[in-house]
CSV table of C-alpha atoms in Angstrom, one decimal:
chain,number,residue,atom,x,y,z
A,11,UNK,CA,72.0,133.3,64.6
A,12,UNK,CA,73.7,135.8,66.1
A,13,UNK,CA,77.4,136.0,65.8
A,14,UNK,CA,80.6,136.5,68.2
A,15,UNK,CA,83.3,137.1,67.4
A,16,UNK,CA,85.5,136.9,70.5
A,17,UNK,CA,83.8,133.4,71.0
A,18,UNK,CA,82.2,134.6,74.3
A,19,UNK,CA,78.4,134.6,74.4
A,20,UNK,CA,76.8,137.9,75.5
A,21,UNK,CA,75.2,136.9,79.3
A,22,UNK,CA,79.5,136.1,80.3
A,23,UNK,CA,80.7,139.1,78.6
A,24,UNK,CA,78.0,141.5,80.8
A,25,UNK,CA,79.2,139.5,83.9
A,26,UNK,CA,82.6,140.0,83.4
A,27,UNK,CA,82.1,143.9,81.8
A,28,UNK,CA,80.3,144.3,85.3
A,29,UNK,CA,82.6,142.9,87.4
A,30,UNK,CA,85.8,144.5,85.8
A,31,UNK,CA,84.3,147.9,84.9
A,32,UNK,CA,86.8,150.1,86.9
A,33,UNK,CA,89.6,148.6,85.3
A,34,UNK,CA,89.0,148.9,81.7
A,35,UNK,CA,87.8,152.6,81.5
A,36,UNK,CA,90.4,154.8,80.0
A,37,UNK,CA,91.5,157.4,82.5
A,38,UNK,CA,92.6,160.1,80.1
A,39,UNK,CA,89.1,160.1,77.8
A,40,UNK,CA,87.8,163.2,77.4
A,41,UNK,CA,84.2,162.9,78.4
A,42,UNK,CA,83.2,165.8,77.1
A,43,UNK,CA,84.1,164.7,73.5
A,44,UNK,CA,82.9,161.4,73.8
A,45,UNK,CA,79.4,162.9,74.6
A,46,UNK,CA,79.7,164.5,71.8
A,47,UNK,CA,80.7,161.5,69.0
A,48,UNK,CA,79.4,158.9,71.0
A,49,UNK,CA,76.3,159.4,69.3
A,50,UNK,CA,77.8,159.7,66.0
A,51,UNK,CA,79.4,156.7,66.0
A,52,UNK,CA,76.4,154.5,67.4
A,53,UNK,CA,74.2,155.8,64.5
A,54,UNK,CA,76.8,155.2,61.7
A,55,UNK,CA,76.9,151.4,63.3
A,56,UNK,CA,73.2,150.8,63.0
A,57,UNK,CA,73.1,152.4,59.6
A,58,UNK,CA,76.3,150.2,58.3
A,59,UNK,CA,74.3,147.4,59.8
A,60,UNK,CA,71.4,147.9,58.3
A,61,UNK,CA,70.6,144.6,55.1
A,62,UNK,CA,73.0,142.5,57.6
A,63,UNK,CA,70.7,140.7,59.5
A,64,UNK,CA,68.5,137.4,59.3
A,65,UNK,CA,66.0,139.3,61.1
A,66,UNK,CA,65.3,142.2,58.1
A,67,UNK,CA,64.1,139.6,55.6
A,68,UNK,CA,60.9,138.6,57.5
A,69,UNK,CA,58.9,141.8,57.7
A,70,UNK,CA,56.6,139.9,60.1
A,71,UNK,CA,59.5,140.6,62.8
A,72,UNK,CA,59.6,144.3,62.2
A,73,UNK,CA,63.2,143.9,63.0
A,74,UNK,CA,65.6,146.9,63.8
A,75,UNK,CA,69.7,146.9,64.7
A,76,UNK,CA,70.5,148.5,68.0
A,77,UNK,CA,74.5,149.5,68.6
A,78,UNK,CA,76.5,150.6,71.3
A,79,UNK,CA,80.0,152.0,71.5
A,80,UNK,CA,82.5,151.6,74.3
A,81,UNK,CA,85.3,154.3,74.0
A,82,UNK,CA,89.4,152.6,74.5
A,83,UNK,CA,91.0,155.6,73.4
A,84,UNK,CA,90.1,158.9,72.4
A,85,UNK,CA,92.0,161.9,70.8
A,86,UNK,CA,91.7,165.3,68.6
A,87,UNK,CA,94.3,165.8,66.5
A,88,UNK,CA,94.3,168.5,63.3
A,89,UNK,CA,90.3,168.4,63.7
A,90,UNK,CA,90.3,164.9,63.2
A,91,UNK,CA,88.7,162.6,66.4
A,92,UNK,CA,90.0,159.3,66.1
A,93,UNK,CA,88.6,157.2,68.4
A,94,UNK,CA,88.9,153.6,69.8
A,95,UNK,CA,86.0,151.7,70.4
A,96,UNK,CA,84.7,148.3,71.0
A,97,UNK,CA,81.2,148.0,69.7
A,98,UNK,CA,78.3,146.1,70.0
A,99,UNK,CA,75.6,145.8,67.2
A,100,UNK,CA,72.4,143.7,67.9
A,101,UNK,CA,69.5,142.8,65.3
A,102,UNK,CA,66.2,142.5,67.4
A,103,UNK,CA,62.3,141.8,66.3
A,104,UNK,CA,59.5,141.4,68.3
A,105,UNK,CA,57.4,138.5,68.2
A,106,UNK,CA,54.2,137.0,70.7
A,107,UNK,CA,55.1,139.9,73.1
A,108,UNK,CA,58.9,138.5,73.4
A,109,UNK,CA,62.2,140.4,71.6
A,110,UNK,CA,64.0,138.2,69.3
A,111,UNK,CA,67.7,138.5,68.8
A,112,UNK,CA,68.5,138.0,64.8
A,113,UNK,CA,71.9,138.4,64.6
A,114,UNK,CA,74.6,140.5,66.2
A,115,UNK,CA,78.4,141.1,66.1
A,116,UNK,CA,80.6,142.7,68.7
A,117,UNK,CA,83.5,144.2,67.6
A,118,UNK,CA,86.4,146.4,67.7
A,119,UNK,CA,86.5,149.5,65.8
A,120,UNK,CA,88.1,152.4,64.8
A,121,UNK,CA,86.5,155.3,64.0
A,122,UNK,CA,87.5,158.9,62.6
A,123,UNK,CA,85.6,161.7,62.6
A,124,UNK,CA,85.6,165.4,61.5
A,125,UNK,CA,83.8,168.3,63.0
A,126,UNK,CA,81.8,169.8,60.8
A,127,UNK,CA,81.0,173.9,60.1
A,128,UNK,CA,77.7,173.7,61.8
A,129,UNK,CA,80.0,172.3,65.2
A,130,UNK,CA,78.7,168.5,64.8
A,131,UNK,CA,80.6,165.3,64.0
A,132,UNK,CA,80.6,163.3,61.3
A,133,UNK,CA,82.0,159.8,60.6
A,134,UNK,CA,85.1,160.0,57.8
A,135,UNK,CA,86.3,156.8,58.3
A,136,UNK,CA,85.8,153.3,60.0
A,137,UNK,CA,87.8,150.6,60.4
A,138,UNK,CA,87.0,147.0,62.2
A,139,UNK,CA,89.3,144.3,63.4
A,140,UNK,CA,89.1,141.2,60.7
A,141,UNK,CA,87.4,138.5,61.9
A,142,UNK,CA,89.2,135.1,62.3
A,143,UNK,CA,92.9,135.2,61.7
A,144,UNK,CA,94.5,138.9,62.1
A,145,UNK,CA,91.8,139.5,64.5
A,146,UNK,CA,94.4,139.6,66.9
A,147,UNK,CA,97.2,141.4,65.2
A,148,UNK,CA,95.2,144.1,63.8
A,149,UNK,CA,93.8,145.2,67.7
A,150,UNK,CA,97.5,145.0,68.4
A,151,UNK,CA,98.4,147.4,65.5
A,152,UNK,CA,95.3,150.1,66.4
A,153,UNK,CA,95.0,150.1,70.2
A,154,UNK,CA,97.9,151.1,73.0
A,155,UNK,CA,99.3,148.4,75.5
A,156,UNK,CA,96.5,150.0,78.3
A,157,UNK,CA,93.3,150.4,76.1
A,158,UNK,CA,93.5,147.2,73.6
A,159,UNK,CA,90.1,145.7,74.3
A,160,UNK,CA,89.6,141.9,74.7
A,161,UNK,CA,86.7,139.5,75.2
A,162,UNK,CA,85.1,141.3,78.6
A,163,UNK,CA,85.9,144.8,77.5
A,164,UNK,CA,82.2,144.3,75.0
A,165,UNK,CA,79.4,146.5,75.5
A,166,UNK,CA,76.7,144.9,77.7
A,167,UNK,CA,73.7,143.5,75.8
A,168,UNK,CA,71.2,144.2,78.1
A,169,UNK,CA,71.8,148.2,77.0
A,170,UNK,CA,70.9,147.6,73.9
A,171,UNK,CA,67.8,144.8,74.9
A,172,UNK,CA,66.6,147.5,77.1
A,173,UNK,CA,66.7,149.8,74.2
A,174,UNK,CA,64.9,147.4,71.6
A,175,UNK,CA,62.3,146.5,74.2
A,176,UNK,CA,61.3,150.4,74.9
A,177,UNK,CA,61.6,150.7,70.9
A,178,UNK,CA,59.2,148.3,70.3
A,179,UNK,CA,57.0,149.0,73.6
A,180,UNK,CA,57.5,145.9,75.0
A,181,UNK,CA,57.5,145.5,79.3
A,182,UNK,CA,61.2,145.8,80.7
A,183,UNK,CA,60.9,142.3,81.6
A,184,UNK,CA,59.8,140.8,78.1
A,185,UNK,CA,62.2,137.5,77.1
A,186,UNK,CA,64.3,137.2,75.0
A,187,UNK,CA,64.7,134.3,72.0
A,188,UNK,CA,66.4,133.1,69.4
A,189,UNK,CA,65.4,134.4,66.2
């Protein structure tokens, strides 16, 4: 039950994230500050996803969200980051040595955040695209010409499987199933 909303299941998007990589990575990111909210933003995903999922109302599945963030466009402005992302949030279980994949949604985002005194980030503000109609207007209105993401800009899946398998101590090679 997962759910798409670009329309383009997950094993195409990682083929076409991998074979168009080079040409979709913004070339005036700051790495250094995306090191630094990166991390920020991926666990304000998984705790906004958190009650969202098939997989969290059947304990039996021990089921945990997973999210990665793929910077568009990054910039510091008046100690405010505002940042550009697409995203990719992933319920996975485990279940007879397999993971299972609940639910999921991969989406563009953006997020602002504020340092704060101790020299952290936090999350102020996030916004997503709507899904369905104004999908498409809305990324228009909050991305530039070069960085507005489309349907193989997602982050790949098989970061986030490799993650929930390692969570849940499963072998790199485990399968993966349909909740």
């Amino acid at each position: 039950m997962s759910v798409r909303r670009w329309g383009i299941g997950l094993g195409a998007t990682a083929v076409l994230v991998a074979a168009g990589a080079w040409a979709v990575w913004p070339a005036s990111v700051d790495q250094h500050l995306w090191s630094e909210v990166r991390p920020v933003i991926e666990a304000r995903l998984v705790a906004d996803s958190k009650g969202g999922g098939y997989g969290e109302t059947q304990p039996a599945l021990r089921a945990r969200w997973f999210c990665g963030a793929r910077v568009r466009d990054l910039d510091e402005k008046d100690g405010v980051v505002r940042a550009g992302v697409t995203t990719l949030c992933m319920e996975y279980g485990v279940r007879k040595g397999a993971l299972v994949d609940c639910a999921g949604a991969d989406v563009p985002q953006v997020v602002r955040l504020r340092r704060d005194a101790d020299g952290g980030y936090r999350v102020v503000s996030r916004e997503e695209a709507p899904d369905g109609e104004g999908n498409a207007k809305w990324v228009e209105d909050h991305f530039g010409f070069f960085t507005e993401p489309g349907p193989g800009d997602s982050v790949p899946a098989g970061d986030l499987e490799a993650a929930a398998r390692k969570y849940f101590g499963l072998p790199a090679d485990a399968p993966v199933k349909d909740c």
